PDB file of C-alpha atoms in Angstrom:
ATOM      1  CA  MET G 116       3.384 -15.010  -2.779  1.00  0.00           C
ATOM      2  CA  SER G 117       0.463 -16.933  -1.338  1.00  0.00           C
ATOM      3  CA  GLU G 118      -1.912 -18.323  -3.933  1.00  0.00           C
ATOM      4  CA  GLU G 119      -4.909 -17.131  -1.915  1.00  0.00           C
ATOM      5  CA  TYR G 120      -5.711 -14.447   0.632  1.00  0.00           C
ATOM      6  CA  GLU G 121      -9.109 -13.897   2.205  1.00  0.00           C
ATOM      7  CA  SER G 122     -10.300 -11.541   4.904  1.00  0.00           C
ATOM      8  CA  GLU G 123     -13.747 -10.694   6.247  1.00  0.00           C
ATOM      9  CA  ILE G 124     -14.641  -7.908   8.661  1.00  0.00           C
ATOM     10  CA  ALA G 125     -17.885  -6.821  10.275  1.00  0.00           C
ATOM     11  CA  ALA G 126     -17.729  -3.074  10.877  1.00  0.00           C
ATOM     12  CA  SER G 127     -19.575   0.213  10.488  1.00  0.00           C
ATOM     13  CA  ARG G 128     -20.320   1.680   7.071  1.00  0.00           C
ATOM     14  CA  ALA G 129     -17.661   4.355   7.700  1.00  0.00           C
ATOM     15  CA  ASP G 130     -15.032   1.734   8.615  1.00  0.00           C
ATOM     16  CA  ILE G 131     -15.830  -0.336   5.523  1.00  0.00           C
ATOM     17  CA  ALA G 132     -15.629   2.834   3.388  1.00  0.00           C
ATOM     18  CA  ALA G 133     -12.180   3.564   4.869  1.00  0.00           C
ATOM     19  CA  VAL G 134     -10.998   0.063   3.922  1.00  0.00           C
ATOM     20  CA  LEU G 135     -12.363   0.505   0.396  1.00  0.00           C
ATOM     21  CA  CYS G 136     -10.630   3.916   0.105  1.00  0.00           C
ATOM     22  CA  GLY G 137      -7.337   2.205   0.948  1.00  0.00           C
ATOM     23  CA  ILE G 138      -8.023  -0.389  -1.743  1.00  0.00           C
ATOM     24  CA  VAL G 139      -8.845   2.370  -4.260  1.00  0.00           C
ATOM     25  CA  ASP G 140      -5.560   4.122  -3.415  1.00  0.00           C
ATOM     26  CA  GLY G 141      -3.673   0.860  -3.972  1.00  0.00           C
ATOM     27  CA  ILE G 142      -5.385   0.229  -7.307  1.00  0.00           C
ATOM     28  CA  THR G 143      -4.641   3.800  -8.400  1.00  0.00           C
ATOM     29  CA  THR G 144      -0.929   3.499  -7.560  1.00  0.00           C
ATOM     30  CA  GLY G 145      -0.630  -0.021  -8.998  1.00  0.00           C
ATOM     31  CA  SER G 146       0.314  -1.770  -5.761  1.00  0.00           C
ATOM     32  CA  LEU G 147      -1.987  -2.986  -3.012  1.00  0.00           C
ATOM     33  CA  GLN G 148      -0.999  -4.333   0.407  1.00  0.00           C
ATOM     34  CA  LEU G 149      -3.421  -6.778   2.010  1.00  0.00           C
ATOM     35  CA  SER G 150      -2.816  -7.686   5.633  1.00  0.00           C
ATOM     36  CA  ASP G 151      -4.333  -9.060   8.800  1.00  0.00           C
ATOM     37  CA  GLU G 152      -2.855 -10.459  12.019  1.00  0.00           C
ATOM     38  CA  ASP G 153      -1.567 -13.620  10.326  1.00  0.00           C
ATOM     39  CA  GLU G 154      -0.440 -12.581   6.867  1.00  0.00           C
ATOM     40  CA  SER G 155       0.592  -9.658   4.695  1.00  0.00           C
ATOM     41  CA  ILE G 156       0.978  -9.658   0.921  1.00  0.00           C
ATOM     42  CA  VAL G 157       1.581  -7.017  -1.738  1.00  0.00           C
ATOM     43  CA  VAL G 158      -0.277  -7.383  -5.030  1.00  0.00           C
ATOM     44  CA  ASP G 159       0.842  -5.536  -8.159  1.00  0.00           C
ATOM     45  CA  ILE G 160      -2.205  -4.203 -10.008  1.00  0.00           C
ATOM     46  CA  PRO G 161      -1.916  -3.895 -13.816  1.00  0.00           C
ATOM     47  CA  ASP G 162      -3.139  -0.951 -15.873  1.00  0.00           C
ATOM     48  CA  GLU G 163      -5.927  -3.054 -17.430  1.00  0.00           C
ATOM     49  CA  LEU G 164      -8.249  -5.360 -15.474  1.00  0.00           C
ATOM     50  CA  THR G 165     -11.853  -6.547 -15.352  1.00  0.00           C
ATOM     51  CA  LEU G 166     -14.274  -5.461 -12.619  1.00  0.00           C
ATOM     52  CA  GLU G 167     -17.402  -7.496 -11.893  1.00  0.00           C
ATOM     53  CA  ILE G 168     -20.089  -6.016  -9.631  1.00  0.00           C
ATOM     54  CA  GLU G 169     -22.807  -8.350  -8.374  1.00  0.00           C
ATOM     55  CA  PHE G 170     -25.816  -7.463  -6.204  1.00  0.00           C
ATOM     56  CA  GLU G 171     -28.010 -10.293  -4.899  1.00  0.00           C
ATOM     57  CA  THR G 172     -31.011 -10.720  -2.656  1.00  0.00           C
ATOM     58  CA  ASP G 173     -31.696 -14.024  -0.935  1.00  0.00           C
ATOM     59  CA  GLY G 174     -34.749 -13.812   1.270  1.00  0.00           C
ATOM     60  CA  GLY G 175     -33.938 -11.019   3.700  1.00  0.00           C
ATOM     61  CA  ASP G 176     -30.175 -11.104   3.010  1.00  0.00           C
ATOM     62  CA  LEU G 177     -28.596  -8.640   0.595  1.00  0.00           C
ATOM     63  CA  SER G 178     -25.056  -8.891  -0.751  1.00  0.00           C
ATOM     64  CA  LEU G 179     -22.842  -6.757  -2.942  1.00  0.00           C
ATOM     65  CA  GLU G 180     -19.712  -8.384  -4.331  1.00  0.00           C
ATOM     66  CA  LEU G 181     -16.877  -6.624  -6.116  1.00  0.00           C
ATOM     67  CA  GLU G 182     -14.406  -8.819  -7.967  1.00  0.00           C
ATOM     68  CA  MET G 183     -11.405  -7.793 -10.051  1.00  0.00           C
ATOM     69  CA  GLU G 184      -9.578 -10.129 -12.404  1.00  0.00           C
ATOM     70  CA  TRP G 185      -6.461  -9.916 -14.563  1.00  0.00           C
ATOM     71  CA  SER G 186      -3.882 -12.235 -16.056  1.00  0.00           C
ATOM     72  CA  GLN G 187      -0.629 -12.671 -14.196  1.00  0.00           C
ATOM     73  CA  PRO G 188       2.288 -11.441 -16.332  1.00  0.00           C
ATOM     74  CA  ALA G 189       5.160 -13.831 -17.019  1.00  0.00           C
ATOM     75  CA  VAL G 190       7.916 -13.178 -14.472  1.00  0.00           C
ATOM     76  CA  GLU G 191      11.489 -14.444 -14.351  1.00  0.00           C
ATOM     77  CA  GLY G 192      12.541 -15.887 -11.003  1.00  0.00           C
ATOM     78  CA  ASP G 193      10.107 -16.524  -8.198  1.00  0.00           C
ATOM     79  CA  GLY G 194       8.836 -12.933  -7.936  1.00  0.00           C
ATOM     80  CA  ALA G 195       7.520 -13.424  -4.400  1.00  0.00           C
ATOM     81  CA  THR G 196       6.653 -10.217  -2.603  1.00  0.00           C
ATOM     82  CA  GLU G 197       5.192 -11.619   0.587  1.00  0.00           C
ATOM     83  CA  LYS G 198       6.479  -9.800   3.670  1.00  0.00           C
ATOM     84  CA  PRO G 199       5.564  -9.378   7.293  1.00  0.00           C
ATOM     85  CA  SER G 200       3.759  -6.237   8.380  1.00  0.00           C
ATOM     86  CA  GLU G 201       3.863  -4.517  11.748  1.00  0.00           C
ATOM     87  CA  ASP G 202       1.444  -1.707  10.903  1.00  0.00           C
ATOM     88  CA  ASP G 203      -1.754  -1.186   8.966  1.00  0.00           C
ATOM     89  CA  ALA G 204      -0.389   0.117   5.654  1.00  0.00           C
ATOM     90  CA  GLU G 205      -2.991   1.952   3.603  1.00  0.00           C
ATOM     91  CA  THR G 206      -1.186   2.776   0.370  1.00  0.00           C
ATOM     92  CA  THR G 207       2.027   1.853  -1.394  1.00  0.00           C
ATOM     93  CA  LEU G 208       3.623   4.039  -4.011  1.00  0.00           C
ATOM     94  CA  PRO G 209       6.484   2.883  -6.253  1.00  0.00           C
ATOM     95  CA  VAL G 210       9.600   5.022  -5.881  1.00  0.00           C
ATOM     96  CA  GLY G 211      10.749   7.010  -8.903  1.00  0.00           C
ATOM     97  CA  ALA G 212      10.342   4.961 -12.070  1.00  0.00           C
ATOM     98  CA  ALA G 213       6.920   4.296 -13.528  1.00  0.00           C
ATOM     99  CA  ASP G 214       7.730   0.577 -13.790  1.00  0.00           C
ATOM    100  CA  ALA G 215       7.101  -0.615 -10.224  1.00  0.00           C
ATOM    101  CA  SER G 216       8.640  -4.038 -10.937  1.00  0.00           C
ATOM    102  CA  ALA G 217      12.037  -2.400 -11.531  1.00  0.00           C
ATOM    103  CA  THR G 218      12.101  -0.494  -8.236  1.00  0.00           C
ATOM    104  CA  LEU G 219      13.845  -1.668  -5.105  1.00  0.00           C
ATOM    105  CA  ALA G 220      11.631   0.200  -2.643  1.00  0.00           C
ATOM    106  CA  ARG G 221       8.117   1.548  -2.168  1.00  0.00           C
ATOM    107  CA  PHE G 222       6.678   4.421  -0.206  1.00  0.00           C
ATOM    108  CA  GLU G 223       3.800   3.481   2.094  1.00  0.00           C
ATOM    109  CA  VAL G 224       1.262   5.845   3.661  1.00  0.00           C
ATOM    110  CA  PHE G 225      -0.219   4.219   6.761  1.00  0.00           C
ATOM    111  CA  ARG G 226      -1.987   4.789  10.075  1.00  0.00           C
ATOM    112  CA  ASP G 227       0.161   4.284  13.142  1.00  0.00           C
ATOM    113  CA  ARG G 228      -1.098   2.673  16.337  1.00  0.00           C
ATOM    114  CA  GLY G 229      -2.229   6.084  17.604  1.00  0.00           C
ATOM    115  CA  GLY G 230      -4.475   6.588  14.563  1.00  0.00           C
ATOM    116  CA  GLU G 231      -2.221   9.263  13.017  1.00  0.00           C
ATOM    117  CA  TRP G 232      -0.936   9.139   9.422  1.00  0.00           C
ATOM    118  CA  ARG G 233       2.741   8.563   8.544  1.00  0.00           C
ATOM    119  CA  TRP G 234       4.812   7.556   5.537  1.00  0.00           C
ATOM    120  CA  ARG G 235       7.790   5.248   5.216  1.00  0.00           C
ATOM    121  CA  LEU G 236      10.071   3.954   2.499  1.00  0.00           C
ATOM    122  CA  ARG G 237      10.314   0.154   2.565  1.00  0.00           C
ATOM    123  CA  HIS G 238      12.948  -1.823   0.632  1.00  0.00           C
ATOM    124  CA  ARG G 239      11.651  -4.871  -1.209  1.00  0.00           C
ATOM    125  CA  ASN G 240      13.438  -7.052   1.372  1.00  0.00           C
ATOM    126  CA  GLY G 241      11.115  -5.595   4.036  1.00  0.00           C
ATOM    127  CA  ASN G 242      13.605  -3.244   5.714  1.00  0.00           C
ATOM    128  CA  ILE G 243      12.388   0.288   6.396  1.00  0.00           C
ATOM    129  CA  ILE G 244      14.804   2.743   4.769  1.00  0.00           C
ATOM    130  CA  ALA G 245      13.191   6.052   5.784  1.00  0.00           C
ATOM    131  CA  THR G 246      10.218   7.339   7.784  1.00  0.00           C
ATOM    132  CA  SER G 247       8.290  10.580   8.010  1.00  0.00           C
ATOM    133  CA  GLY G 248       9.579  11.164  11.537  1.00  0.00           C
ATOM    134  CA  GLU G 249       6.368  12.947  12.429  1.00  0.00           C
ATOM    135  CA  SER G 250       2.719  12.038  12.280  1.00  0.00           C
ATOM    136  CA  TYR G 251      -0.050  13.820  10.410  1.00  0.00           C
ATOM    137  CA  THR G 252      -3.691  14.145  11.406  1.00  0.00           C
ATOM    138  CA  ARG G 253      -4.815  13.833   7.771  1.00  0.00           C
ATOM    139  CA  LYS G 254      -3.793  11.282   5.158  1.00  0.00           C
ATOM    140  CA  HIS G 255      -3.642  14.076   2.585  1.00  0.00           C
ATOM    141  CA  ASN G 256      -0.943  15.875   4.608  1.00  0.00           C
ATOM    142  CA  ALA G 257       1.121  12.692   4.995  1.00  0.00           C
ATOM    143  CA  ARG G 258       0.951  12.215   1.226  1.00  0.00           C
ATOM    144  CA  LYS G 259       2.010  15.859   0.675  1.00  0.00           C
ATOM    145  CA  GLY G 260       5.016  15.323   2.973  1.00  0.00           C
ATOM    146  CA  LEU G 261       5.956  12.175   1.074  1.00  0.00           C
ATOM    147  CA  GLN G 262       5.631  13.946  -2.288  1.00  0.00           C
ATOM    148  CA  SER G 263       7.860  16.769  -1.016  1.00  0.00           C
ATOM    149  CA  VAL G 264      10.572  14.247  -0.154  1.00  0.00           C
ATOM    150  CA  VAL G 265      10.279  12.599  -3.587  1.00  0.00           C
ATOM    151  CA  ARG G 266      10.580  16.008  -5.300  1.00  0.00           C
ATOM    152  CA  ASN G 267      13.424  17.369  -3.162  1.00  0.00           C
ATOM    153  CA  ALA G 268      15.543  14.279  -2.410  1.00  0.00           C
ATOM    154  CA  PRO G 269      17.226  13.875  -5.831  1.00  0.00           C
ATOM    155  CA  ASP G 270      18.887  17.313  -5.529  1.00  0.00           C
ATOM    156  CA  ALA G 271      19.453  17.283  -1.766  1.00  0.00           C
ATOM    157  CA  GLU G 272      22.979  17.651  -0.425  1.00  0.00           C
ATOM    158  CA  VAL G 273      24.223  14.797   1.754  1.00  0.00           C
ATOM    159  CA  THR G 274      25.999  16.004   4.888  1.00  0.00           C
ATOM    160  CA  ASP G 275      27.682  14.105   7.703  1.00  0.00           C
ATOM    161  CA  GLU G 276      26.598  15.735  10.954  1.00  0.00           C
ATOM    162  CA  THR G 277      28.908  13.499  12.998  1.00  0.00           C
ATOM    163  CA  LEU G 278      31.994  15.354  11.763  1.00  0.00           C
ATOM    164  CA  THR G 279      33.374  17.919  14.195  1.00  0.00           C
ATOM    165  CA  GLU G 280      35.162  21.045  13.097  1.00  0.00           C
TER     166      GLU G 280
END
């Protein structure tokens, strides 16, 4: 994974709030995808971290900085999770087990190019294993669809529809 990632946007208050909501979702699930046109990385967020909030005034300029810090856990192997991104992923959710480092894939809830919400299951090698197949107008509904798949898939029957009778 890259040692550093930095991005700056100038946008409306609502657009900035939407970005921050995506970050909050990533922190809540323990995995955050950061991406722009040039780079995409996934950062695993631990259960315990430090948040520093700083507000400053300098003449007529005001700034609010949010900074989170934590120690990187010892990892065997290289542990790189950098991967290319075609879409603007908003949230990643580890599949199944609570220990995200042991999983081979992650669910992602994201906005497609048309502004609609979708979900997909992405293998750690970057391949997309499954998609929602349909879009949702609300992120909440995309998440509900994803959660339905997670609940129902373990007991689902596998059928081969290519077989003819």
